[in-house]
Structure formats: C-alpha cells, structure tokens
Amino acid sequence: MKLPFSYYQNPDVLFLAKDLLGKVLFTEIDGEITAAIIVETEAYFGIHDKASHAYGGKRTERTEIMYAQGGISYVYLCYGIHHLFNVVTSIENEPHAVLVRAVEPLIGQEIMELRRNMPSTKSAISSGPGSAAKALGINRSFNKKELTGEEIWLEDHNIRYNPDDIIASPRVGVAYAQEDALLPWRFFIKGNKYVSKPNKVE
DNA sequence: AATGAGATCGTCT
DNA sequence: GACGATCTCATTG
C-alpha cells in the first residue's frame, strides 16, 4: 500500500507530478491519522528552473534537502505564515521537487475540520498549498522526513483519472521566474472542487 | 464577482 | 533589511 522509496527516485519530475495525482497523503500526529487525495501539484525542475529554490544550483541550509535522493519531504515557511509541503524526487544531487497544492479530504475529516475551523464540505478546507498542509497538520517539524516513515507517507489506493481529466497549466505565484513562469507544470484534476482558484479553467 | 490590503517570520543579501 | 511556490476578510477599486 505504502509507496516504496524507489517510487520517488524517478528522474522525470514532470511524470511524478502527474502521477502523484490520485495518490493518498497520510499524516499521523499524536495517534491521530488524517489522509487526503492529492488533486493538484506543481513540478519544480531543479537547477534549470528559475522558479525553483534550487535554481542555478543554489545550495543553502534551507535548500540542501532538495539535493537529497527522492522520497524525502521539503517543508518551508512561505510569507511568514504558511507551510508548503513538497515531495523531493529524483536521484541525489538532482534537486527536483513536487509541490502539493490541493488535496481532497479522505480520512479523519473531523480532525481536519478542527485544524481549519471550517466544515470539510467547504472546498477551502484543503484548497491551495498552505491550506492543504494545514488540514493535514503539516508544519516545519515535517521537514526532511522520509515519506516511507511513520509520521508522513503516501499510499496508492488505485485511484486513477482519465488522462483527459488531468489539466496542465502555468504554475501559480511564480511571476518572478520570468519565462519559466509560463511553463505548464501545474497539474490538477478537472472539475475537482478542492483544486485551488487561480486559472481554474476547464 | 472581483479586487486589495494586512498578516507575519525564516532565510538570504 | 527585503522578500516571498499564500490566505482571509473587507470593500466595492
């Protein structure tokens, strides 16, 4: 059930960003399990991607984890408020990553409702990278965790989408990346209500 | 429905 | 000292 470490070693981050759609992201915190289906992702293409924190081969204390081999989490604080969860992918020294931008609550919805202070029927409960992470209880302490561990992991529940229902569009909030901001490296499930607002076209 | 501003802090220059 | 891979709420731009 749990996705094996080898799954994340795939060097094709664009493939993985699409393939992660439909996979189920679990967290266990103080014995409380929550899980949600990934319905929106973005690929960050290592050192050649102006939108990536690792652009140009930049290595800092924060970005170092992106250079690890795939199968580790990269969680960082954005705008001083939100924790954004990424899946580090590919081989060592190839700092590819996939940002999880939206999830559909599956297990432990009552717990997510408490964390987000809203009913799980509202799409805003886990729409957008900051909200999705918060619904699953992901904060900075989840940085650099093995995704095959006991605190955070992914499972394949055999949820499959029709290729026609997977939409590719430009990534959100990366205007500073100039021409790379136009690359269609955001992937989401057509019609899924938890997909985040920007450019939500069908 | 759309727009705008404020919140808030770790990281890097 | 400046700046975000954002979200929410208030206003009506």
PDB file of C-alpha atoms (C1' of nucleotides) in Angstrom:
ATOM      1  CA  MET A   1       0.000   0.000   0.000  1.00  0.00           C
ATOM      2  CA  LYS A   2       2.651   2.495   1.079  1.00  0.00           C
ATOM      3  CA  LEU A   3       4.561   3.832  -1.910  1.00  0.00           C
ATOM      4  CA  PRO A   4       8.117   2.448  -1.798  1.00  0.00           C
ATOM      5  CA  PHE A   5      11.197   4.630  -1.596  1.00  0.00           C
ATOM      6  CA  SER A   6      12.037   3.632  -5.177  1.00  0.00           C
ATOM      7  CA  TYR A   7       8.878   5.331  -6.458  1.00  0.00           C
ATOM      8  CA  TYR A   8      10.364   8.728  -5.695  1.00  0.00           C
ATOM      9  CA  GLN A   9      13.690   8.058  -7.426  1.00  0.00           C
ATOM     10  CA  ASN A  10      12.152   8.507 -10.863  1.00  0.00           C
ATOM     11  CA  PRO A  11      14.235  11.197 -12.592  1.00  0.00           C
ATOM     12  CA  ASP A  12      11.224  12.535 -14.522  1.00  0.00           C
ATOM     13  CA  VAL A  13       9.709  15.085 -12.159  1.00  0.00           C
ATOM     14  CA  LEU A  14       7.026  16.044 -14.662  1.00  0.00           C
ATOM     15  CA  PHE A  15       5.868  12.428 -14.790  1.00  0.00           C
ATOM     16  CA  LEU A  16       5.826  12.208 -10.995  1.00  0.00           C
ATOM     17  CA  ALA A  17       3.944  15.478 -10.599  1.00  0.00           C
ATOM     18  CA  LYS A  18       1.187  13.986 -12.768  1.00  0.00           C
ATOM     19  CA  ASP A  19       1.453  10.520 -11.251  1.00  0.00           C
ATOM     20  CA  LEU A  20       1.068  11.868  -7.718  1.00  0.00           C
ATOM     21  CA  LEU A  21      -2.453  12.986  -8.613  1.00  0.00           C
ATOM     22  CA  GLY A  22      -4.792  10.457  -7.020  1.00  0.00           C
ATOM     23  CA  LYS A  23      -2.194   9.223  -4.539  1.00  0.00           C
ATOM     24  CA  VAL A  24      -3.213   9.474  -0.866  1.00  0.00           C
ATOM     25  CA  LEU A  25      -1.138  11.571   1.536  1.00  0.00           C
ATOM     26  CA  PHE A  26      -1.204  10.429   5.181  1.00  0.00           C
ATOM     27  CA  THR A  27      -0.018  12.023   8.406  1.00  0.00           C
ATOM     28  CA  GLU A  28      -0.113  10.636  11.933  1.00  0.00           C
ATOM     29  CA  ILE A  29       0.175  13.126  14.773  1.00  0.00           C
ATOM     30  CA  ASP A  30      -0.261  12.048  18.394  1.00  0.00           C
ATOM     31  CA  GLY A  31      -2.007   8.909  17.203  1.00  0.00           C
ATOM     32  CA  GLU A  32      -4.435  10.818  15.012  1.00  0.00           C
ATOM     33  CA  ILE A  33      -4.400   9.800  11.364  1.00  0.00           C
ATOM     34  CA  THR A  34      -5.576  12.048   8.575  1.00  0.00           C
ATOM     35  CA  ALA A  35      -5.356  11.352   4.853  1.00  0.00           C
ATOM     36  CA  ALA A  36      -6.304  13.139   1.668  1.00  0.00           C
ATOM     37  CA  ILE A  37      -6.191  12.541  -2.072  1.00  0.00           C
ATOM     38  CA  ILE A  38      -3.740  14.707  -3.992  1.00  0.00           C
ATOM     39  CA  VAL A  39      -5.646  16.618  -6.681  1.00  0.00           C
ATOM     40  CA  GLU A  40      -3.241  19.421  -7.614  1.00  0.00           C
ATOM     41  CA  THR A  41       0.568  19.549  -7.906  1.00  0.00           C
ATOM     42  CA  GLU A  42       3.356  21.625  -9.380  1.00  0.00           C
ATOM     43  CA  ALA A  43       6.704  20.377 -10.672  1.00  0.00           C
ATOM     44  CA  TYR A  44       9.902  22.275  -9.833  1.00  0.00           C
ATOM     45  CA  PHE A  45      12.606  21.338 -12.279  1.00  0.00           C
ATOM     46  CA  GLY A  46      15.846  21.522 -10.328  1.00  0.00           C
ATOM     47  CA  ILE A  47      18.706  23.798 -11.202  1.00  0.00           C
ATOM     48  CA  HIS A  48      17.362  24.819 -14.617  1.00  0.00           C
ATOM     49  CA  ASP A  49      14.061  26.171 -13.324  1.00  0.00           C
ATOM     50  CA  LYS A  50      14.007  29.845 -12.405  1.00  0.00           C
ATOM     51  CA  ALA A  51      11.017  29.212 -10.150  1.00  0.00           C
ATOM     52  CA  SER A  52      12.861  26.579  -8.130  1.00  0.00           C
ATOM     53  CA  HIS A  53      14.619  27.346  -4.869  1.00  0.00           C
ATOM     54  CA  ALA A  54      17.499  25.308  -6.309  1.00  0.00           C
ATOM     55  CA  TYR A  55      17.785  27.394  -9.480  1.00  0.00           C
ATOM     56  CA  GLY A  56      21.356  27.753 -10.695  1.00  0.00           C
ATOM     57  CA  GLY A  57      22.499  25.029  -8.310  1.00  0.00           C
ATOM     58  CA  LYS A  58      21.901  27.241  -5.287  1.00  0.00           C
ATOM     59  CA  ARG A  59      22.692  25.375  -2.079  1.00  0.00           C
ATOM     60  CA  THR A  60      21.746  26.904   1.248  1.00  0.00           C
ATOM     61  CA  GLU A  61      20.834  25.408   4.569  1.00  0.00           C
ATOM     62  CA  ARG A  62      17.191  25.554   3.554  1.00  0.00           C
ATOM     63  CA  THR A  63      17.524  24.122   0.039  1.00  0.00           C
ATOM     64  CA  GLU A  64      20.069  21.429   0.868  1.00  0.00           C
ATOM     65  CA  ILE A  65      17.324  18.851   1.400  1.00  0.00           C
ATOM     66  CA  MET A  66      16.238  19.257  -2.225  1.00  0.00           C
ATOM     67  CA  TYR A  67      19.559  17.710  -3.278  1.00  0.00           C
ATOM     68  CA  ALA A  68      18.872  14.523  -1.354  1.00  0.00           C
ATOM     69  CA  GLN A  69      17.607  11.479  -3.213  1.00  0.00           C
ATOM     70  CA  GLY A  70      13.866  11.305  -3.769  1.00  0.00           C
ATOM     71  CA  GLY A  71      11.465  10.195  -1.073  1.00  0.00           C
ATOM     72  CA  ILE A  72      12.016  12.976   1.468  1.00  0.00           C
ATOM     73  CA  SER A  73       9.780  15.896   2.400  1.00  0.00           C
ATOM     74  CA  TYR A  74      10.703  19.538   1.926  1.00  0.00           C
ATOM     75  CA  VAL A  75       8.536  21.834   4.025  1.00  0.00           C
ATOM     76  CA  TYR A  76       9.227  25.532   4.234  1.00  0.00           C
ATOM     77  CA  LEU A  77       7.531  28.628   5.583  1.00  0.00           C
ATOM     78  CA  CYS A  78       6.052  30.902   2.924  1.00  0.00           C
ATOM     79  CA  TYR A  79       5.079  34.540   3.538  1.00  0.00           C
ATOM     80  CA  GLY A  80       5.827  34.007   7.209  1.00  0.00           C
ATOM     81  CA  ILE A  81       2.510  32.201   7.648  1.00  0.00           C
ATOM     82  CA  HIS A  82       2.071  29.098   5.528  1.00  0.00           C
ATOM     83  CA  HIS A  83       3.898  25.807   5.495  1.00  0.00           C
ATOM     84  CA  LEU A  84       4.257  24.450   1.970  1.00  0.00           C
ATOM     85  CA  PHE A  85       4.783  20.726   1.508  1.00  0.00           C
ATOM     86  CA  ASN A  86       6.958  19.329  -1.278  1.00  0.00           C
ATOM     87  CA  VAL A  87       7.953  15.830  -2.297  1.00  0.00           C
ATOM     88  CA  VAL A  88      11.679  15.678  -3.099  1.00  0.00           C
ATOM     89  CA  THR A  89      12.169  13.437  -6.148  1.00  0.00           C
ATOM     90  CA  SER A  90      14.840  12.002  -8.439  1.00  0.00           C
ATOM     91  CA  ILE A  91      18.377  10.915  -7.637  1.00  0.00           C
ATOM     92  CA  GLU A  92      20.864  12.527  -5.270  1.00  0.00           C
ATOM     93  CA  ASN A  93      22.150  15.943  -6.418  1.00  0.00           C
ATOM     94  CA  GLU A  94      19.233  16.375  -8.821  1.00  0.00           C
ATOM     95  CA  PRO A  95      17.069  18.794  -6.789  1.00  0.00           C
ATOM     96  CA  HIS A  96      13.674  18.126  -8.351  1.00  0.00           C
ATOM     97  CA  ALA A  97      10.562  18.569  -6.234  1.00  0.00           C
ATOM     98  CA  VAL A  98       6.790  18.428  -6.460  1.00  0.00           C
ATOM     99  CA  LEU A  99       4.642  20.920  -4.544  1.00  0.00           C
ATOM    100  CA  VAL A 100       1.312  19.570  -3.303  1.00  0.00           C
ATOM    101  CA  ARG A 101      -1.156  22.380  -3.969  1.00  0.00           C
ATOM    102  CA  ALA A 102      -4.522  20.836  -3.087  1.00  0.00           C
ATOM    103  CA  VAL A 103      -5.961  17.674  -1.580  1.00  0.00           C
ATOM    104  CA  GLU A 104      -9.374  16.087  -1.140  1.00  0.00           C
ATOM    105  CA  PRO A 105     -10.063  15.003   2.473  1.00  0.00           C
ATOM    106  CA  LEU A 106     -10.459  11.227   2.762  1.00  0.00           C
ATOM    107  CA  ILE A 107      -9.772  10.050   6.334  1.00  0.00           C
ATOM    108  CA  GLY A 108     -10.033  11.934   9.628  1.00  0.00           C
ATOM    109  CA  GLN A 109     -12.174  14.741   8.259  1.00  0.00           C
ATOM    110  CA  GLU A 110     -13.293  15.792  11.767  1.00  0.00           C
ATOM    111  CA  ILE A 111      -9.653  16.371  12.716  1.00  0.00           C
ATOM    112  CA  MET A 112      -9.080  18.471   9.609  1.00  0.00           C
ATOM    113  CA  GLU A 113     -12.192  20.487  10.412  1.00  0.00           C
ATOM    114  CA  LEU A 114     -10.750  21.341  13.825  1.00  0.00           C
ATOM    115  CA  ARG A 115      -7.386  22.295  12.325  1.00  0.00           C
ATOM    116  CA  ARG A 116      -9.014  24.511   9.713  1.00  0.00           C
ATOM    117  CA  ASN A 117     -12.026  25.657  11.726  1.00  0.00           C
ATOM    118  CA  MET A 118     -14.457  25.004   8.890  1.00  0.00           C
ATOM    119  CA  PRO A 119     -16.586  22.100   7.627  1.00  0.00           C
ATOM    120  CA  SER A 120     -14.938  19.648   5.228  1.00  0.00           C
ATOM    121  CA  THR A 121     -17.777  20.278   2.818  1.00  0.00           C
ATOM    122  CA  LYS A 122     -16.197  23.680   2.155  1.00  0.00           C
ATOM    123  CA  SER A 123     -13.625  23.276  -0.593  1.00  0.00           C
ATOM    124  CA  ALA A 124     -11.428  25.914   1.064  1.00  0.00           C
ATOM    125  CA  ILE A 125     -10.550  23.422   3.805  1.00  0.00           C
ATOM    126  CA  SER A 126      -7.698  21.989   1.735  1.00  0.00           C
ATOM    127  CA  SER A 127      -7.542  24.111  -1.410  1.00  0.00           C
ATOM    128  CA  GLY A 128      -4.185  25.755  -2.030  1.00  0.00           C
ATOM    129  CA  PRO A 129      -0.777  24.641  -0.715  1.00  0.00           C
ATOM    130  CA  GLY A 130      -0.961  26.449   2.635  1.00  0.00           C
ATOM    131  CA  SER A 131      -4.461  25.180   3.410  1.00  0.00           C
ATOM    132  CA  ALA A 132      -3.754  21.621   2.255  1.00  0.00           C
ATOM    133  CA  ALA A 133      -0.724  21.405   4.536  1.00  0.00           C
ATOM    134  CA  LYS A 134      -2.604  22.857   7.483  1.00  0.00           C
ATOM    135  CA  ALA A 135      -5.522  20.458   7.052  1.00  0.00           C
ATOM    136  CA  LEU A 136      -3.069  17.560   7.284  1.00  0.00           C
ATOM    137  CA  GLY A 137      -1.276  19.109  10.256  1.00  0.00           C
ATOM    138  CA  ILE A 138       1.954  19.603   8.308  1.00  0.00           C
ATOM    139  CA  ASN A 139       4.299  22.197   9.791  1.00  0.00           C
ATOM    140  CA  ARG A 140       8.049  22.781   9.893  1.00  0.00           C
ATOM    141  CA  SER A 141       8.606  19.710  12.020  1.00  0.00           C
ATOM    142  CA  PHE A 142       7.665  17.663   8.944  1.00  0.00           C
ATOM    143  CA  ASN A 143      10.684  18.952   7.005  1.00  0.00           C
ATOM    144  CA  LYS A 144      13.255  16.349   5.959  1.00  0.00           C
ATOM    145  CA  LYS A 145      11.067  13.347   6.808  1.00  0.00           C
ATOM    146  CA  GLU A 146      11.260  10.071   4.915  1.00  0.00           C
ATOM    147  CA  LEU A 147       7.982   9.633   3.067  1.00  0.00           C
ATOM    148  CA  THR A 148       8.044   5.922   3.858  1.00  0.00           C
ATOM    149  CA  GLY A 149       8.025   6.562   7.608  1.00  0.00           C
ATOM    150  CA  GLU A 150       5.506   6.548  10.432  1.00  0.00           C
ATOM    151  CA  GLU A 151       4.682  10.254  10.595  1.00  0.00           C
ATOM    152  CA  ILE A 152       4.022  11.045   6.942  1.00  0.00           C
ATOM    153  CA  TRP A 153       3.660   8.722   3.971  1.00  0.00           C
ATOM    154  CA  LEU A 154       1.841   8.169   0.700  1.00  0.00           C
ATOM    155  CA  GLU A 155      -0.304   5.282  -0.426  1.00  0.00           C
ATOM    156  CA  ASP A 156      -1.642   4.102  -3.750  1.00  0.00           C
ATOM    157  CA  HIS A 157      -5.359   3.460  -3.385  1.00  0.00           C
ATOM    158  CA  ASN A 158      -5.691   2.672  -7.055  1.00  0.00           C
ATOM    159  CA  ILE A 159      -7.447   5.937  -7.765  1.00  0.00           C
ATOM    160  CA  ARG A 160      -6.977   6.562 -11.467  1.00  0.00           C
ATOM    161  CA  TYR A 161      -8.069   9.506 -13.550  1.00  0.00           C
ATOM    162  CA  ASN A 162      -8.790   9.696 -17.240  1.00  0.00           C
ATOM    163  CA  PRO A 163      -5.845  11.454 -18.932  1.00  0.00           C
ATOM    164  CA  ASP A 164      -8.349  13.911 -20.380  1.00  0.00           C
ATOM    165  CA  ASP A 165      -9.251  14.963 -16.838  1.00  0.00           C
ATOM    166  CA  ILE A 166      -5.696  15.971 -15.959  1.00  0.00           C
ATOM    167  CA  ILE A 167      -5.150  19.606 -16.856  1.00  0.00           C
ATOM    168  CA  ALA A 168      -1.710  21.188 -17.265  1.00  0.00           C
ATOM    169  CA  SER A 169      -1.394  24.935 -16.775  1.00  0.00           C
ATOM    170  CA  PRO A 170       1.204  27.544 -15.755  1.00  0.00           C
ATOM    171  CA  ARG A 171       2.290  27.493 -12.131  1.00  0.00           C
ATOM    172  CA  VAL A 172       0.855  29.901  -9.582  1.00  0.00           C
ATOM    173  CA  GLY A 173       2.663  32.751  -7.848  1.00  0.00           C
ATOM    174  CA  VAL A 174       5.963  32.444  -9.695  1.00  0.00           C
ATOM    175  CA  ALA A 175       5.882  35.567 -11.873  1.00  0.00           C
ATOM    176  CA  TYR A 176       9.433  36.325 -10.723  1.00  0.00           C
ATOM    177  CA  ALA A 177      10.598  33.300 -12.730  1.00  0.00           C
ATOM    178  CA  GLN A 178      10.132  35.251 -15.970  1.00  0.00           C
ATOM    179  CA  GLU A 179       9.841  32.932 -18.994  1.00  0.00           C
ATOM    180  CA  ASP A 180       9.783  29.862 -16.779  1.00  0.00           C
ATOM    181  CA  ALA A 181       6.580  31.152 -15.211  1.00  0.00           C
ATOM    182  CA  LEU A 182       4.807  30.248 -18.450  1.00  0.00           C
ATOM    183  CA  LEU A 183       5.765  26.566 -18.409  1.00  0.00           C
ATOM    184  CA  PRO A 184       2.679  24.313 -17.970  1.00  0.00           C
ATOM    185  CA  TRP A 185       3.992  22.490 -14.945  1.00  0.00           C
ATOM    186  CA  ARG A 186       0.947  22.744 -12.726  1.00  0.00           C
ATOM    187  CA  PHE A 187      -1.297  19.698 -12.885  1.00  0.00           C
ATOM    188  CA  PHE A 188      -4.783  19.303 -11.491  1.00  0.00           C
ATOM    189  CA  ILE A 189      -7.929  17.217 -11.735  1.00  0.00           C
ATOM    190  CA  LYS A 190     -10.527  18.766 -13.959  1.00  0.00           C
ATOM    191  CA  GLY A 191     -13.702  19.638 -12.094  1.00  0.00           C
ATOM    192  CA  ASN A 192     -12.409  18.667  -8.636  1.00  0.00           C
ATOM    193  CA  LYS A 193     -13.772  21.214  -6.201  1.00  0.00           C
ATOM    194  CA  TYR A 194     -10.685  21.250  -3.990  1.00  0.00           C
ATOM    195  CA  VAL A 195      -8.408  22.493  -6.786  1.00  0.00           C
ATOM    196  CA  SER A 196      -7.149  25.986  -5.955  1.00  0.00           C
ATOM    197  CA  LYS A 197      -8.679  29.058  -7.521  1.00  0.00           C
ATOM    198  CA  PRO A 198      -6.110  30.638  -9.871  1.00  0.00           C
ATOM    199  CA  ASN A 199      -6.715  29.772 -13.528  1.00  0.00           C
ATOM    200  CA  LYS A 200      -9.279  27.153 -12.597  1.00  0.00           C
ATOM    201  CA  VAL A 201     -10.384  26.580 -16.163  1.00  0.00           C
ATOM    202  CA  GLU A 202     -11.939  23.580 -17.852  1.00  0.00           C
TER     203      GLU A 202
ATOM    204  C1'  DA B   1     -17.600  38.520  -8.535  1.00  0.00           C
ATOM    205  C1'  DA B   2     -13.584  40.908  -8.235  1.00  0.00           C
ATOM    206  C1'  DT B   3     -10.105  43.471  -6.014  1.00  0.00           C
ATOM    207  C1'  DG B   4      -6.948  44.939  -2.354  1.00  0.00           C
ATOM    208  C1'  DA B   5      -4.572  45.021   1.895  1.00  0.00           C
ATOM    209  C1'  DG B   6      -2.754  43.020   6.014  1.00  0.00           C
ATOM    210  C1'  DA B   7      -0.841  39.275   8.456  1.00  0.00           C
ATOM    211  C1'  DT B   8       4.000  37.514   9.848  1.00  0.00           C
ATOM    212  C1'  DC B   9       8.826  35.431  10.052  1.00  0.00           C
ATOM    213  C1'  DG B  10      12.676  32.390   8.393  1.00  0.00           C
ATOM    214  C1'  DT B  11      16.011  32.864   5.069  1.00  0.00           C
ATOM    215  C1'  DC B  12      19.324  35.112   2.330  1.00  0.00           C
ATOM    216  C1'  DT B  13      21.761  39.512   0.734  1.00  0.00           C
TER     217       DT B  13
ATOM    218  C1'  DG C   1      16.687  44.905   5.683  1.00  0.00           C
ATOM    219  C1'  DA C   2      13.792  42.833   1.964  1.00  0.00           C
ATOM    220  C1'  DC C   3      11.082  39.401   0.317  1.00  0.00           C
ATOM    221  C1'  DG C   4       8.193  35.556  -0.670  1.00  0.00           C
ATOM    222  C1'  DA C   5       5.872  28.487  -4.647  1.00  0.00           C
ATOM    223  C1'  DT C   6      -0.312  32.393   0.301  1.00  0.00           C
ATOM    224  C1'  DC C   7      -4.835  33.048   2.684  1.00  0.00           C
ATOM    225  C1'  DT C   8      -8.577  35.608   4.505  1.00  0.00           C
ATOM    226  C1'  DC C   9     -11.564  39.194   5.119  1.00  0.00           C
ATOM    227  C1'  DA C  10     -13.391  43.600   3.981  1.00  0.00           C
ATOM    228  C1'  DT C  11     -14.805  46.626   0.394  1.00  0.00           C
ATOM    229  C1'  DT C  12     -16.807  47.775  -3.993  1.00  0.00           C
ATOM    230  C1'  DG C  13     -11.351  49.885  -6.977  1.00  0.00           C
TER     231       DG C  13
END
